[in-house]
mmCIF file of C-alpha atoms in Angstrom:
data_model
loop_
_atom_site.group_PDB
_atom_site.id
_atom_site.type_symbol
_atom_site.label_atom_id
_atom_site.label_comp_id
_atom_site.label_asym_id
_atom_site.label_seq_id
_atom_site.Cartn_x
_atom_site.Cartn_y
_atom_site.Cartn_z
ATOM 1 C CA MET M 1 16.104 0.449 3.620
ATOM 2 C CA GLU M 2 14.302 -2.647 5.063
ATOM 3 C CA MET M 3 10.617 -3.276 5.013
ATOM 4 C CA TYR M 4 10.295 -3.010 8.654
ATOM 5 C CA GLU M 5 11.918 0.574 8.592
ATOM 6 C CA ILE M 6 9.589 1.597 5.885
ATOM 7 C CA ARG M 7 6.599 0.296 7.684
ATOM 8 C CA ALA M 8 7.598 2.359 10.654
ATOM 9 C CA LEU M 9 7.376 5.600 8.819
ATOM 10 C CA THR M 10 4.216 7.699 8.188
ATOM 11 C CA ASP M 11 2.922 8.111 4.599
ATOM 12 C CA ASP M 12 4.316 11.536 4.370
ATOM 13 C CA GLN M 13 7.964 10.404 5.413
ATOM 14 C CA ILE M 14 7.678 7.514 2.910
ATOM 15 C CA LEU M 15 6.701 9.895 0.052
ATOM 16 C CA ASP M 16 9.746 11.983 1.125
ATOM 17 C CA GLU M 17 11.896 9.081 1.103
ATOM 18 C CA LEU M 18 10.575 7.950 -2.169
ATOM 19 C CA GLU M 19 11.384 11.409 -3.833
ATOM 20 C CA LYS M 20 14.769 11.543 -2.302
ATOM 21 C CA SER M 21 15.427 7.830 -3.856
ATOM 22 C CA ARG M 22 14.192 8.768 -7.357
ATOM 23 C CA LYS M 23 16.473 11.613 -7.384
ATOM 24 C CA GLU M 24 19.410 9.508 -6.205
ATOM 25 C CA LEU M 25 18.513 6.851 -8.910
ATOM 26 C CA MET M 26 18.645 9.731 -11.616
ATOM 27 C CA ASN M 27 22.055 10.865 -10.197
ATOM 28 C CA LEU M 28 23.330 7.232 -10.203
ATOM 29 C CA ARG M 29 22.197 6.845 -13.936
ATOM 30 C CA PHE M 30 24.117 9.973 -14.891
ATOM 31 C CA ARG M 31 27.008 8.782 -13.015
ATOM 32 C CA ASP M 32 26.940 5.322 -14.549
ATOM 33 C CA ALA M 33 26.723 6.915 -18.086
ATOM 34 C CA THR M 34 29.766 8.989 -17.518
ATOM 35 C CA ASN M 35 31.631 5.978 -16.171
ATOM 36 C CA GLN M 36 32.068 7.607 -12.531
ATOM 37 C CA LEU M 37 30.100 5.259 -10.783
ATOM 38 C CA THR M 38 32.123 2.765 -8.527
ATOM 39 C CA ASP M 39 29.560 0.651 -7.125
ATOM 40 C CA THR M 40 27.550 -0.670 -10.015
ATOM 41 C CA ASN M 41 25.095 -2.433 -7.845
ATOM 42 C CA GLN M 42 23.713 0.721 -6.223
ATOM 43 C CA PRO M 43 21.141 1.607 -8.927
ATOM 44 C CA ARG M 44 19.751 -1.857 -8.473
ATOM 45 C CA LYS M 45 19.575 -1.398 -4.651
ATOM 46 C CA THR M 46 17.801 2.031 -5.097
ATOM 47 C CA ARG M 47 15.228 0.482 -7.489
ATOM 48 C CA LYS M 48 14.444 -2.142 -4.969
ATOM 49 C CA ASP M 49 14.172 0.386 -2.268
ATOM 50 C CA ILE M 50 11.652 2.457 -4.356
ATOM 51 C CA ALA M 51 9.624 -0.669 -4.943
ATOM 52 C CA ARG M 52 9.406 -1.625 -1.368
ATOM 53 C CA MET M 53 8.104 1.930 -0.510
ATOM 54 C CA LEU M 54 5.507 1.738 -3.267
ATOM 55 C CA THR M 55 4.472 -1.519 -2.101
ATOM 56 C CA CYS M 56 4.072 -0.345 1.591
ATOM 57 C CA LEU M 57 2.051 2.512 0.441
ATOM 58 C CA ARG M 58 -0.208 0.219 -1.597
ATOM 59 C CA GLU M 59 -0.646 -2.111 1.289
ATOM 60 C CA ARG M 60 -1.722 0.683 3.473
ATOM 61 C CA GLU M 61 -4.082 1.900 0.649
ATOM 62 C CA LEU M 62 -5.759 -1.525 0.644
ATOM 63 C CA GLU M 63 -6.437 -1.711 4.204
#
C-alpha cells in the first residue's frame, strides 16, 4: 500500500488496515517457520506497510 493510498483513508480505516496487516504478518511468520512461505520478501513488505500506516497516524496526530 502506497502512502497516498493510506493518506486517503480515515483514521478508523487505517486502524482496521493496521490490524489486518499485523495479523497477516503473524501468519507470514508462522508460514516462514514451517517453510511454507514462497515469497520470502512478503514479511518485509508487510512490515513496511505497517510502518507507513503508523507514520500517517502520527502525522495526523501532530497536525
